[in-house]
JSON list of C-alpha atoms in Angstrom, two decimals:
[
{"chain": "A", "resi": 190, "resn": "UNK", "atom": "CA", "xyz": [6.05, -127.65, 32.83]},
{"chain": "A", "resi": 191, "resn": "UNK", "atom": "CA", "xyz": [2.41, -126.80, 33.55]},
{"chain": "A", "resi": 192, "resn": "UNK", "atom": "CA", "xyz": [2.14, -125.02, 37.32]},
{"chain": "A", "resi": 193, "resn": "UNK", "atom": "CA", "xyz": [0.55, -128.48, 38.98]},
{"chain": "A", "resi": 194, "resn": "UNK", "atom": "CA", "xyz": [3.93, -129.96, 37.94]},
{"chain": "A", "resi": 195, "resn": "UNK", "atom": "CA", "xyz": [6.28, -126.70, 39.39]},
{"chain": "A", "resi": 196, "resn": "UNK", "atom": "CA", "xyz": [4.15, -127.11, 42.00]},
{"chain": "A", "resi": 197, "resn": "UNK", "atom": "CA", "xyz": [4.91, -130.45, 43.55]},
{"chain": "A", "resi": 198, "resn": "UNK", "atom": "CA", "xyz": [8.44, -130.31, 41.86]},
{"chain": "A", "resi": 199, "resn": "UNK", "atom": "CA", "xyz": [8.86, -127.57, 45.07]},
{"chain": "A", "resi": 200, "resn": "UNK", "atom": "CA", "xyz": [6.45, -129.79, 47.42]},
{"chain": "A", "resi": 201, "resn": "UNK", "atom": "CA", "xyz": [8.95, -133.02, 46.68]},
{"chain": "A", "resi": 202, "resn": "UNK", "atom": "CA", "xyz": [12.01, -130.54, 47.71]},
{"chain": "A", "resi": 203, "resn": "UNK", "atom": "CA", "xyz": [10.11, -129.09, 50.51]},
{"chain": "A", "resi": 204, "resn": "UNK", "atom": "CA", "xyz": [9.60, -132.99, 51.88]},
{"chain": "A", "resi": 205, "resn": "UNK", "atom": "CA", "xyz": [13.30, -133.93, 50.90]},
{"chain": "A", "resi": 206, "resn": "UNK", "atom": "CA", "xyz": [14.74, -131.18, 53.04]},
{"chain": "A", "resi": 207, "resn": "UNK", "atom": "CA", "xyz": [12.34, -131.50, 55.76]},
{"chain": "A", "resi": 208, "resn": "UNK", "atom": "CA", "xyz": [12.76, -135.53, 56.28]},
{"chain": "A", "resi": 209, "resn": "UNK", "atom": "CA", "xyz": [15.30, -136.31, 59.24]},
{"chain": "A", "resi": 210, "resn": "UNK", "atom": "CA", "xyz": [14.88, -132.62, 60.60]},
{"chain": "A", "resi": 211, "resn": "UNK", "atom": "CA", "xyz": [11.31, -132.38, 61.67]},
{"chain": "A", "resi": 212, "resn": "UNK", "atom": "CA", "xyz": [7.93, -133.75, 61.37]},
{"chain": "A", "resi": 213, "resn": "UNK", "atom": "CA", "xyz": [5.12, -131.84, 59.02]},
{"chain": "A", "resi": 214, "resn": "UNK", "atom": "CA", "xyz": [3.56, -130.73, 62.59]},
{"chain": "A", "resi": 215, "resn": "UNK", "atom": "CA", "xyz": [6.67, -129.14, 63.79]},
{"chain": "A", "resi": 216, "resn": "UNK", "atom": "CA", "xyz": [7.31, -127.30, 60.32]},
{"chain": "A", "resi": 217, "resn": "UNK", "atom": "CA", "xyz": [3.81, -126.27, 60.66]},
{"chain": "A", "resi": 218, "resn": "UNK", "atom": "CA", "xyz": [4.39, -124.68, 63.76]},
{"chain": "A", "resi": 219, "resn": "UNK", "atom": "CA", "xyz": [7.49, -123.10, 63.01]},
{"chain": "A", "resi": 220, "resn": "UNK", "atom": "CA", "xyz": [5.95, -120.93, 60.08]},
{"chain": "A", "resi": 221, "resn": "UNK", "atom": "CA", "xyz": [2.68, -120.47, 61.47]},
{"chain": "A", "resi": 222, "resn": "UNK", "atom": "CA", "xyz": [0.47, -122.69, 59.49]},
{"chain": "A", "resi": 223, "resn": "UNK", "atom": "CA", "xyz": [-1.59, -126.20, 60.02]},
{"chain": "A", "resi": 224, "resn": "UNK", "atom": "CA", "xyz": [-0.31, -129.69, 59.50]},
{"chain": "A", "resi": 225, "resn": "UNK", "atom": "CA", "xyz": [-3.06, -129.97, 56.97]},
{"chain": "A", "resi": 226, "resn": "UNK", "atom": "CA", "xyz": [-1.29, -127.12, 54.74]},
{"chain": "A", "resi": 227, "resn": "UNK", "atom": "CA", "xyz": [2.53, -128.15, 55.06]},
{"chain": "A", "resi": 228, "resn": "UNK", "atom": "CA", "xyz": [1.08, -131.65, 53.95]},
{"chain": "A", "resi": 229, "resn": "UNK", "atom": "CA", "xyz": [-1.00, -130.11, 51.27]},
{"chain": "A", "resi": 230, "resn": "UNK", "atom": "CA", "xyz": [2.62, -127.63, 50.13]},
{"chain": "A", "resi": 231, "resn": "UNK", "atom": "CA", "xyz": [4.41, -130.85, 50.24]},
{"chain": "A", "resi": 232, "resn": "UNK", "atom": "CA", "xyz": [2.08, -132.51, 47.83]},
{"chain": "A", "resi": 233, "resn": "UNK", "atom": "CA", "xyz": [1.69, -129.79, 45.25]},
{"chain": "A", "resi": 234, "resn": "UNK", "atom": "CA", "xyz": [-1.62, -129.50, 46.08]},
{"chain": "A", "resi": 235, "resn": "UNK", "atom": "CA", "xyz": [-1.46, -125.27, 46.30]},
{"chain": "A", "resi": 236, "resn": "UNK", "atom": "CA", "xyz": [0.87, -122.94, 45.06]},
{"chain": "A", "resi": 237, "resn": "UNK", "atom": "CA", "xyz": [2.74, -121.46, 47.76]},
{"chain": "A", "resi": 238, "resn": "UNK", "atom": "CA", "xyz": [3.26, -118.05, 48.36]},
{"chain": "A", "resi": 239, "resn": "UNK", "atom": "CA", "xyz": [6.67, -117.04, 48.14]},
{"chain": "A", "resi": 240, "resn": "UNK", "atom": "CA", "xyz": [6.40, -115.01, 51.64]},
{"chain": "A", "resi": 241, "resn": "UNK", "atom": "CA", "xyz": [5.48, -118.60, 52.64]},
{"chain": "A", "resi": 242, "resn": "UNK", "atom": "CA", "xyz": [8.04, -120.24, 50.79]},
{"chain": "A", "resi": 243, "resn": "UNK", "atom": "CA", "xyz": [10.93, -117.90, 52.70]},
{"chain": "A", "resi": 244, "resn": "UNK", "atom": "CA", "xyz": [9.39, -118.99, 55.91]},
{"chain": "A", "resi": 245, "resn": "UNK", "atom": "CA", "xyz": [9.75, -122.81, 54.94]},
{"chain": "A", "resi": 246, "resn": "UNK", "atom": "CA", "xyz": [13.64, -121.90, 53.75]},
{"chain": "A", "resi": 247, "resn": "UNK", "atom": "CA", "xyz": [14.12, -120.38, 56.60]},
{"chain": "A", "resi": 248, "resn": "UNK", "atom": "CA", "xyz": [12.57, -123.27, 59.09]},
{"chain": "A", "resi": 249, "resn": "UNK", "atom": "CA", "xyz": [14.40, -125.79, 57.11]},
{"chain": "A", "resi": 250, "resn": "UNK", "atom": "CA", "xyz": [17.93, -123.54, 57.19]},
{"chain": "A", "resi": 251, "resn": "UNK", "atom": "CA", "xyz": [18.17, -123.71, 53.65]},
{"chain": "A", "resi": 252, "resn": "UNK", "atom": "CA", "xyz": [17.35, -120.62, 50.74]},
{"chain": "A", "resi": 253, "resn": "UNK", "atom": "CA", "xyz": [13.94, -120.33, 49.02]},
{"chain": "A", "resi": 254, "resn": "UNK", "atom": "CA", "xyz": [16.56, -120.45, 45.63]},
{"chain": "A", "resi": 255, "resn": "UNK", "atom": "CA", "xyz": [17.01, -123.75, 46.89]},
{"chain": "A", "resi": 256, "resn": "UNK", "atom": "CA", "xyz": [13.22, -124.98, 46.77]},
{"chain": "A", "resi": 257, "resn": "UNK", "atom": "CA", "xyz": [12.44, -123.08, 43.88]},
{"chain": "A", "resi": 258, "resn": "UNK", "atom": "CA", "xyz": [15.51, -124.61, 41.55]},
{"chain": "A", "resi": 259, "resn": "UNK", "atom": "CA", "xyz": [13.29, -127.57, 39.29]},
{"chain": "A", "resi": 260, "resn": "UNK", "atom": "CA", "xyz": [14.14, -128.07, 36.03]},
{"chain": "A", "resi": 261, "resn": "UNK", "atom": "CA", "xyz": [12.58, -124.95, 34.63]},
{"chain": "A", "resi": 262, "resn": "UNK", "atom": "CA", "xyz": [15.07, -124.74, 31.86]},
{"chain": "A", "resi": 263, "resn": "UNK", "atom": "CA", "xyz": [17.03, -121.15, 31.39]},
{"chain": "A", "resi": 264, "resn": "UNK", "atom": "CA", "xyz": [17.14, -122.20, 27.52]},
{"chain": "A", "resi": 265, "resn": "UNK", "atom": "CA", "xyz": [13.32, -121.43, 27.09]},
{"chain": "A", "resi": 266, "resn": "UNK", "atom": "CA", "xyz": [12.46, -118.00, 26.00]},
{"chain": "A", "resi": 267, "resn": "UNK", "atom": "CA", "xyz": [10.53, -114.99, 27.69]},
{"chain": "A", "resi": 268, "resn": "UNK", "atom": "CA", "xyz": [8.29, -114.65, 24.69]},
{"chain": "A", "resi": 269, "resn": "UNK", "atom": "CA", "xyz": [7.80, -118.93, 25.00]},
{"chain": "A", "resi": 270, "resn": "UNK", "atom": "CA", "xyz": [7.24, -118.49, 28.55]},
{"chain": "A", "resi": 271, "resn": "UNK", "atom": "CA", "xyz": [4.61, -115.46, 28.16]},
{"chain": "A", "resi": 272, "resn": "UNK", "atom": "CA", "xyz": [2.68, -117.83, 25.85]},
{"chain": "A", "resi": 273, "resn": "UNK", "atom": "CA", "xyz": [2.98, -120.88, 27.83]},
{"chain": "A", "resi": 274, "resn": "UNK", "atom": "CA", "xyz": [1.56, -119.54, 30.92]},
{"chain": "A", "resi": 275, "resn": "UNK", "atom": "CA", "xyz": [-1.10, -117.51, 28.91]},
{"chain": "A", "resi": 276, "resn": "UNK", "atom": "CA", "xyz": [-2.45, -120.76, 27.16]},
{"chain": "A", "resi": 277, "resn": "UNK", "atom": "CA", "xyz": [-2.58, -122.06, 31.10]},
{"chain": "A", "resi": 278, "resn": "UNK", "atom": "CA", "xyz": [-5.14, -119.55, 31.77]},
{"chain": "A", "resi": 279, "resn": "UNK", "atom": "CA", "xyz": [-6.97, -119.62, 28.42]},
{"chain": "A", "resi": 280, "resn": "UNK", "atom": "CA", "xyz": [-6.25, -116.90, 26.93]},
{"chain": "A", "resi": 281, "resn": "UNK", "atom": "CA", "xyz": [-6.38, -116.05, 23.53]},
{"chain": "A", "resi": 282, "resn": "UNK", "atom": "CA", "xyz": [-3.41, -113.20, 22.27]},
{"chain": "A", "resi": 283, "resn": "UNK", "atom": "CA", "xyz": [-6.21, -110.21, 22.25]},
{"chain": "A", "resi": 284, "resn": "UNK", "atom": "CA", "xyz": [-7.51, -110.83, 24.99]},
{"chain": "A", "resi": 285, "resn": "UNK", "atom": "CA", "xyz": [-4.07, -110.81, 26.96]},
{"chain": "A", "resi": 286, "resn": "UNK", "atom": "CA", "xyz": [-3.47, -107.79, 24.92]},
{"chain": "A", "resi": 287, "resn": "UNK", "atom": "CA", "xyz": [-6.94, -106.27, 26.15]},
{"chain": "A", "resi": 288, "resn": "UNK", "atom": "CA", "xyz": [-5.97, -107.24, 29.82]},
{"chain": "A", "resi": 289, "resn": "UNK", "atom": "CA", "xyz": [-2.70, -105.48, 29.87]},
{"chain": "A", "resi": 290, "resn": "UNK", "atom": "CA", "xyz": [-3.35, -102.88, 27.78]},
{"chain": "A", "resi": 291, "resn": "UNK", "atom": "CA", "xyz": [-0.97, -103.63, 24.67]},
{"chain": "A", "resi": 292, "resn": "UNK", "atom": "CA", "xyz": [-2.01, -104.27, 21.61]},
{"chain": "A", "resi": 293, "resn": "UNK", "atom": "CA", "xyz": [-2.32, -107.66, 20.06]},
{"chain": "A", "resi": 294, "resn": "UNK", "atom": "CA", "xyz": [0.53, -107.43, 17.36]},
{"chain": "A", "resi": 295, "resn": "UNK", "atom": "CA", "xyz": [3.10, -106.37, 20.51]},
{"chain": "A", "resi": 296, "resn": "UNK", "atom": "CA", "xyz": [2.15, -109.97, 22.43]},
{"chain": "A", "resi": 297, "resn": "UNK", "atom": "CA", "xyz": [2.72, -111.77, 19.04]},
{"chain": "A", "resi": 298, "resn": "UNK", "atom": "CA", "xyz": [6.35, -110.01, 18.67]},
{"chain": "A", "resi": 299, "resn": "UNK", "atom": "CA", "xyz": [6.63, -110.51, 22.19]},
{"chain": "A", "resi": 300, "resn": "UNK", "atom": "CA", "xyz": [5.85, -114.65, 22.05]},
{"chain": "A", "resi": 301, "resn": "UNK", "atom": "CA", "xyz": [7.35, -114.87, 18.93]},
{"chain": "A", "resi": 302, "resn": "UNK", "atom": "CA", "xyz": [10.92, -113.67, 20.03]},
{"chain": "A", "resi": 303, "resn": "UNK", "atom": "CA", "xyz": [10.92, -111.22, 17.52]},
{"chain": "A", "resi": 304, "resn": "UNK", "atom": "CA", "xyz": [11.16, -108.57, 20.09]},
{"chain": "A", "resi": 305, "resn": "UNK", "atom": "CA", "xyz": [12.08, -108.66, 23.72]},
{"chain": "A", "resi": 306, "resn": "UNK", "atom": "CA", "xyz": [9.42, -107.17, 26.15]},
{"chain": "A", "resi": 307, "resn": "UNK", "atom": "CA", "xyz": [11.05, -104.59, 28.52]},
{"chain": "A", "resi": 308, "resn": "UNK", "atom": "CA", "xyz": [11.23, -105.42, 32.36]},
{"chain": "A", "resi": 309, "resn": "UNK", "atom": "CA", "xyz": [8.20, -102.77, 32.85]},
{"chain": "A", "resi": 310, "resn": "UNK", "atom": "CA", "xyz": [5.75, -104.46, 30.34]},
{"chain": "A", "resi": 311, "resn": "UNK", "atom": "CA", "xyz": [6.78, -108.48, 31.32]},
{"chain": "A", "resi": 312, "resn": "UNK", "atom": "CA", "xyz": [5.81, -107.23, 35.09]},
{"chain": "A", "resi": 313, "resn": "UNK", "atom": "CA", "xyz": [2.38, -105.89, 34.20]},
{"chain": "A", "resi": 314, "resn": "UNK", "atom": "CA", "xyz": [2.00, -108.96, 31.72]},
{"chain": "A", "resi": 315, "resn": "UNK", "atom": "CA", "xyz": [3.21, -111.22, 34.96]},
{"chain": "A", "resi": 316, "resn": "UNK", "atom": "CA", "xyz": [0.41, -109.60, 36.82]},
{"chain": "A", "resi": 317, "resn": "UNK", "atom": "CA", "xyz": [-2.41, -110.27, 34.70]},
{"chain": "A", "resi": 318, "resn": "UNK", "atom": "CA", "xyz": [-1.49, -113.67, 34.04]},
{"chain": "A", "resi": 319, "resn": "UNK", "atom": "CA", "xyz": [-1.24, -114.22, 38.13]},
{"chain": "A", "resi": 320, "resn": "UNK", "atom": "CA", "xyz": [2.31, -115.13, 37.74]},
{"chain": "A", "resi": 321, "resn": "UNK", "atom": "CA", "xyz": [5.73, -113.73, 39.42]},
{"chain": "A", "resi": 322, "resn": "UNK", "atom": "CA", "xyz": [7.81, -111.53, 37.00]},
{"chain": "A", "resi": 323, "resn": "UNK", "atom": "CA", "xyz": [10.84, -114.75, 37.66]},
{"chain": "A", "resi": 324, "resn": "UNK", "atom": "CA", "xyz": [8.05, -117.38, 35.92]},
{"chain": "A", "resi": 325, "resn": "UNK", "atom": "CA", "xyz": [8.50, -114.90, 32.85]},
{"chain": "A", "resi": 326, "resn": "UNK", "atom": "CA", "xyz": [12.55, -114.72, 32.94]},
{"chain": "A", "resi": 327, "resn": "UNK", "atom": "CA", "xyz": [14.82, -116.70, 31.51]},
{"chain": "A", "resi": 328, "resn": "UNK", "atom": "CA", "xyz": [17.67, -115.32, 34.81]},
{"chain": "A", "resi": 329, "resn": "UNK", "atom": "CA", "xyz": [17.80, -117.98, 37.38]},
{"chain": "A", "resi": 330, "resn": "UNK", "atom": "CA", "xyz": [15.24, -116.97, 40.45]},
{"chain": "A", "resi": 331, "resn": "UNK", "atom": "CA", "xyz": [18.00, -116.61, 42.85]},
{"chain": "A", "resi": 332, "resn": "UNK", "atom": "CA", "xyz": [19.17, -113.77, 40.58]},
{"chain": "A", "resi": 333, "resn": "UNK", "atom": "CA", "xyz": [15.95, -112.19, 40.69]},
{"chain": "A", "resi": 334, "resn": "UNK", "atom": "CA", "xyz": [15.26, -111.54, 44.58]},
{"chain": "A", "resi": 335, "resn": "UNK", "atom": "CA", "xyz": [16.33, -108.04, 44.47]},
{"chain": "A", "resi": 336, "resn": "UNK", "atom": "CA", "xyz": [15.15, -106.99, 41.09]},
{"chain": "A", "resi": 337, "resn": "UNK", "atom": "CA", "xyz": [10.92, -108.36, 42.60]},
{"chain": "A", "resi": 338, "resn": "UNK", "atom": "CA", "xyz": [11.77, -106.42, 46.05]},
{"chain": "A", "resi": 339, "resn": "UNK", "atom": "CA", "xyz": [12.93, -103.09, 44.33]},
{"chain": "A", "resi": 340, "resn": "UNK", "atom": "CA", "xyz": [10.48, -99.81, 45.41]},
{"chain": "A", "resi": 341, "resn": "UNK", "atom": "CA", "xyz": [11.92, -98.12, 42.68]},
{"chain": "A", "resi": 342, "resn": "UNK", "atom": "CA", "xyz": [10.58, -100.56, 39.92]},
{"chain": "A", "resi": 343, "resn": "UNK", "atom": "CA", "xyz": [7.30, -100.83, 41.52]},
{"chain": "A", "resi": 344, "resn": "UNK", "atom": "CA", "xyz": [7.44, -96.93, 41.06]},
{"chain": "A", "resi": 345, "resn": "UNK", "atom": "CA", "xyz": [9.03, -96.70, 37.53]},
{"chain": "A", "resi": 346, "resn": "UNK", "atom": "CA", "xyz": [5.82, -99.41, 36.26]},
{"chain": "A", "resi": 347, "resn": "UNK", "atom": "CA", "xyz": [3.41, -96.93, 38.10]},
{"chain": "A", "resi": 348, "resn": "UNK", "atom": "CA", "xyz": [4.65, -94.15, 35.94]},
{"chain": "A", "resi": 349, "resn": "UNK", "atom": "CA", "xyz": [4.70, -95.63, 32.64]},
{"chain": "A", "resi": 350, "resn": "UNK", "atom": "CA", "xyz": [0.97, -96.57, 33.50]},
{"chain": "A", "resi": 351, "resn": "UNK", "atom": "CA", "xyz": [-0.02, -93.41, 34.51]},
{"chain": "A", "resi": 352, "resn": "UNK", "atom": "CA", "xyz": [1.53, -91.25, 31.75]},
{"chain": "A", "resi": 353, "resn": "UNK", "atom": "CA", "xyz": [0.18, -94.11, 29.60]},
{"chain": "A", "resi": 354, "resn": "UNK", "atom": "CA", "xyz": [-3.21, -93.57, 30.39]},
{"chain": "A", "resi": 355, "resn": "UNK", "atom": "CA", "xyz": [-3.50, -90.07, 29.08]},
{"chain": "A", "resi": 356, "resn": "UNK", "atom": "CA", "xyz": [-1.70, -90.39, 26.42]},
{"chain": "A", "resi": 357, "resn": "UNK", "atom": "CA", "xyz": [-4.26, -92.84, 25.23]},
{"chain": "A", "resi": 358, "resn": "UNK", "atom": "CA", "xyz": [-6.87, -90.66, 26.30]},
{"chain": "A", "resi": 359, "resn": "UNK", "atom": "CA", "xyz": [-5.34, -87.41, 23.57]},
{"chain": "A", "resi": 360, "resn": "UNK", "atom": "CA", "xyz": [-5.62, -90.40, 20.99]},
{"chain": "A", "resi": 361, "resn": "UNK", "atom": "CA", "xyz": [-2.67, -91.61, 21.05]},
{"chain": "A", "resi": 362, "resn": "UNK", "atom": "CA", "xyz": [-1.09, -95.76, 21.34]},
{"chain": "A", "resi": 363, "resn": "UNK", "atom": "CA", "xyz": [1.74, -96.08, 23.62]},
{"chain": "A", "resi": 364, "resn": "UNK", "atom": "CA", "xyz": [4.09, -99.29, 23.55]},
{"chain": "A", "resi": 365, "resn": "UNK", "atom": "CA", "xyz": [7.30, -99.82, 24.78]},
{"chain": "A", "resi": 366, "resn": "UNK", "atom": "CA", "xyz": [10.22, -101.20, 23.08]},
{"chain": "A", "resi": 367, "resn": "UNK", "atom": "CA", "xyz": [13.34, -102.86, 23.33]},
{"chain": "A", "resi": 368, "resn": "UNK", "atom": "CA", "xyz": [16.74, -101.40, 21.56]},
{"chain": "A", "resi": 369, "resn": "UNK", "atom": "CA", "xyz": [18.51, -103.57, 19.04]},
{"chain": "A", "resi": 370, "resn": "UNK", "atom": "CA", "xyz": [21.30, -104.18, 21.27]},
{"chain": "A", "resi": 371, "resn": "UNK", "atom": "CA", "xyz": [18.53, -105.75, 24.18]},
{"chain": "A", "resi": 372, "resn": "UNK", "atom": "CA", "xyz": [19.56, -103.19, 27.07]},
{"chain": "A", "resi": 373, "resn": "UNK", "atom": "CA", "xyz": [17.75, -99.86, 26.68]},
{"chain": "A", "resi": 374, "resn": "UNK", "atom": "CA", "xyz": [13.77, -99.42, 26.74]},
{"chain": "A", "resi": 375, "resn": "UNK", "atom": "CA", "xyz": [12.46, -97.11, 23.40]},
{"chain": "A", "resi": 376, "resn": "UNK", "atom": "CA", "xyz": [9.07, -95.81, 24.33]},
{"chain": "A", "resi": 377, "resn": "UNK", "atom": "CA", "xyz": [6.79, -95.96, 20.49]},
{"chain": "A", "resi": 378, "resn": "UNK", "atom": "CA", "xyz": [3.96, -93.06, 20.42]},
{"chain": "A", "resi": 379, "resn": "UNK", "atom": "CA", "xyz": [1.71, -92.97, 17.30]},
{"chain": "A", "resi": 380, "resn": "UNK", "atom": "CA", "xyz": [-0.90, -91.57, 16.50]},
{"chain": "A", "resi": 381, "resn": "UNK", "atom": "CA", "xyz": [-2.59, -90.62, 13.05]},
{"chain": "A", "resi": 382, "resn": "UNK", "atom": "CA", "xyz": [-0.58, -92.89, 10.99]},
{"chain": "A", "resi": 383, "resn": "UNK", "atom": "CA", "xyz": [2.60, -90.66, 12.43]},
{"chain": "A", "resi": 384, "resn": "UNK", "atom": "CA", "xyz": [5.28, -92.94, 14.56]},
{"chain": "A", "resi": 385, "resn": "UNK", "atom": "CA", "xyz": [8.10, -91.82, 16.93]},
{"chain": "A", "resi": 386, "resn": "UNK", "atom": "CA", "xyz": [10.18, -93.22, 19.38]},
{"chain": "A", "resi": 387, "resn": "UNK", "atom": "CA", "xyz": [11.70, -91.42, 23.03]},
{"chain": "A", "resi": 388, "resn": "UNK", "atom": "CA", "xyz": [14.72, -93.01, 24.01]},
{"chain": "A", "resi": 389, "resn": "UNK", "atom": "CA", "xyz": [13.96, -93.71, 27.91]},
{"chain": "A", "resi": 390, "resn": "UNK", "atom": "CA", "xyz": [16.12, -89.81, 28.33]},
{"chain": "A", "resi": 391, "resn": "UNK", "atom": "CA", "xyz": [14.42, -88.16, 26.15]},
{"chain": "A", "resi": 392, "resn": "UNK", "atom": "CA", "xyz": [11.02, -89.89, 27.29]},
{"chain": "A", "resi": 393, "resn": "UNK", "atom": "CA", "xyz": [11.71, -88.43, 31.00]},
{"chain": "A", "resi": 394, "resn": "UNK", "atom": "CA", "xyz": [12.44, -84.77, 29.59]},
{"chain": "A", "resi": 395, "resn": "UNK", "atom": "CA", "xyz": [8.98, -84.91, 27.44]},
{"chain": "A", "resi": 396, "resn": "UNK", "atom": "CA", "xyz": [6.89, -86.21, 30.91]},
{"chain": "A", "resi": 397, "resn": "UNK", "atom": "CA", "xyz": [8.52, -83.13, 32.76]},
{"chain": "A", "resi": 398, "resn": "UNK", "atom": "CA", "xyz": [7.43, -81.03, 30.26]},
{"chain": "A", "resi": 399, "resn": "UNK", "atom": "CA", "xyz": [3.85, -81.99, 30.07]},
{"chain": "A", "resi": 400, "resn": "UNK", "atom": "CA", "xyz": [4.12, -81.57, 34.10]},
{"chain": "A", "resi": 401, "resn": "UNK", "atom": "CA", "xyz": [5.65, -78.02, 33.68]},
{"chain": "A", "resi": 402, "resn": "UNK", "atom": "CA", "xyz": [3.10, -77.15, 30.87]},
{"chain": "A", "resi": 403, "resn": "UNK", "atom": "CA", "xyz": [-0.05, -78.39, 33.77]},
{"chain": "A", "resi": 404, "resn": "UNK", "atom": "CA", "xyz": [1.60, -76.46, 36.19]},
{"chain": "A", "resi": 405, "resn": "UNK", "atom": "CA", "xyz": [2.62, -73.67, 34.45]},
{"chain": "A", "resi": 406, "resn": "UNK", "atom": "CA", "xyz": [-1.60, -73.53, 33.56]},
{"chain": "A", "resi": 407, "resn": "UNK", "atom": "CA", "xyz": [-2.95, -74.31, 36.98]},
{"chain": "A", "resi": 408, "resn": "UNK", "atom": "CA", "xyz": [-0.55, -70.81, 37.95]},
{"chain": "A", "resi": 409, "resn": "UNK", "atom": "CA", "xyz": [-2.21, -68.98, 34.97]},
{"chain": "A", "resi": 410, "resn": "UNK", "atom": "CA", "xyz": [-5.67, -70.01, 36.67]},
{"chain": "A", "resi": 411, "resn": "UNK", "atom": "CA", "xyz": [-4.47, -68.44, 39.68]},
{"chain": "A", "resi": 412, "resn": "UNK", "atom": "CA", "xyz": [-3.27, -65.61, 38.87]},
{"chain": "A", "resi": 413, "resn": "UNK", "atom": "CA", "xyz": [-6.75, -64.54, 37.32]}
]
């Protein structure tokens, strides 16, 4: 299912739970927006923002889970999904690797299945390909409300990025991994033909010590 078609699959339920309750006009006054748009949501016309698409819910007294339930089947894959919605914006593999900053054999594995890509990566992959981390998931949306909202993931992917950055900058390639059982992240640094992997632990102790080693030399700097 291409986006046109999600599109008006919600637009059809938008119209189906709207008929009988209230006109396009009055839904368009109730969440702030013209006739003209409600008539162009309930034709697929746009994709609707999901801040948009809670307003509708709410007008309509139903949840956004319910207008966002199509037949998007759970069955297909991240990696199939990743690849599907990358082909929708024309991308070729490297240059969705270039975009996100992975390398190219990572979104093969990735689309292949052959490994899983961690919550961190499929959100910065969900970004460049203008999609919501759920359109990459395989979890029904209405299990994924709290997991989009959460500060602390916003602020986990911020720090991955950041720390990923310089290391990249020393020489190094950073890519993050899933275990072999599917539920911890393994963080992959290599550099010079040398590999090793930080469990997410042991990947938090060796960031705090490259922020004690910068402090500990900004305080030598002082002290001269």
């Amino acid at each position: 299912m291409d986006l046109s078609e999600r599109d008006q699959e919600i637009g059809l339920k938008i119209k189906q739970y709207r008929k009988g309750k209230m006109t396009q006009k009055e839904l368009a006054d109730k969440i702030g927006k013209t006739e003209s748009s409600v008539c162009k949501y309930e034709k697929g016309l746009v994709t609707i923002p999901l801040n948009v698409l809670d307003e509708i819910a709410t007008a309509l007294g139903v949840t956004t889970s319910d207008l966002l339930e199509t037949d998007h089947t759970e069955a297909e894959s991240d990696g199939k999904r990743i690849r599907k919605y990358r082909k929708l914006r024309g991308l070729t593999q490297e240059e969705l690797a270039k975009m996100t900053g992975l390398s190219t054999m990572s979104i093969r594995r990735y689309e292949s299945g052959e490994r899983i890509a961690p919550q961190p990566i499929l959100i910065k992959i969900a970004r460049t390909l203008g999609v919501h981390l759920r359109d990459l998931k395989t979890n029904p949306w209405s299990k994924f409300n709290e997991i989009i909202d959460s500060e602390a993931l916003a602020k986990e992917v911020k720090e991955i990025e950041a720390i990923e950055v310089y290391l990249k900058s020393i020489g190094y390639t950073f890519e993050v991994l899933t275990s072999s059982d599917g539920e911890d992240c393994l963080l992959e640094l290599s550099k010079d033909g040398n590999t090793v992997d930080f469990t997410e632990k042991e990947f938090d102790d060796f960031r705090e010590r490259i922020k004690e080693s910068v402090e500990y030399q900004i305080w030598k700097k002082q002290q001269k």
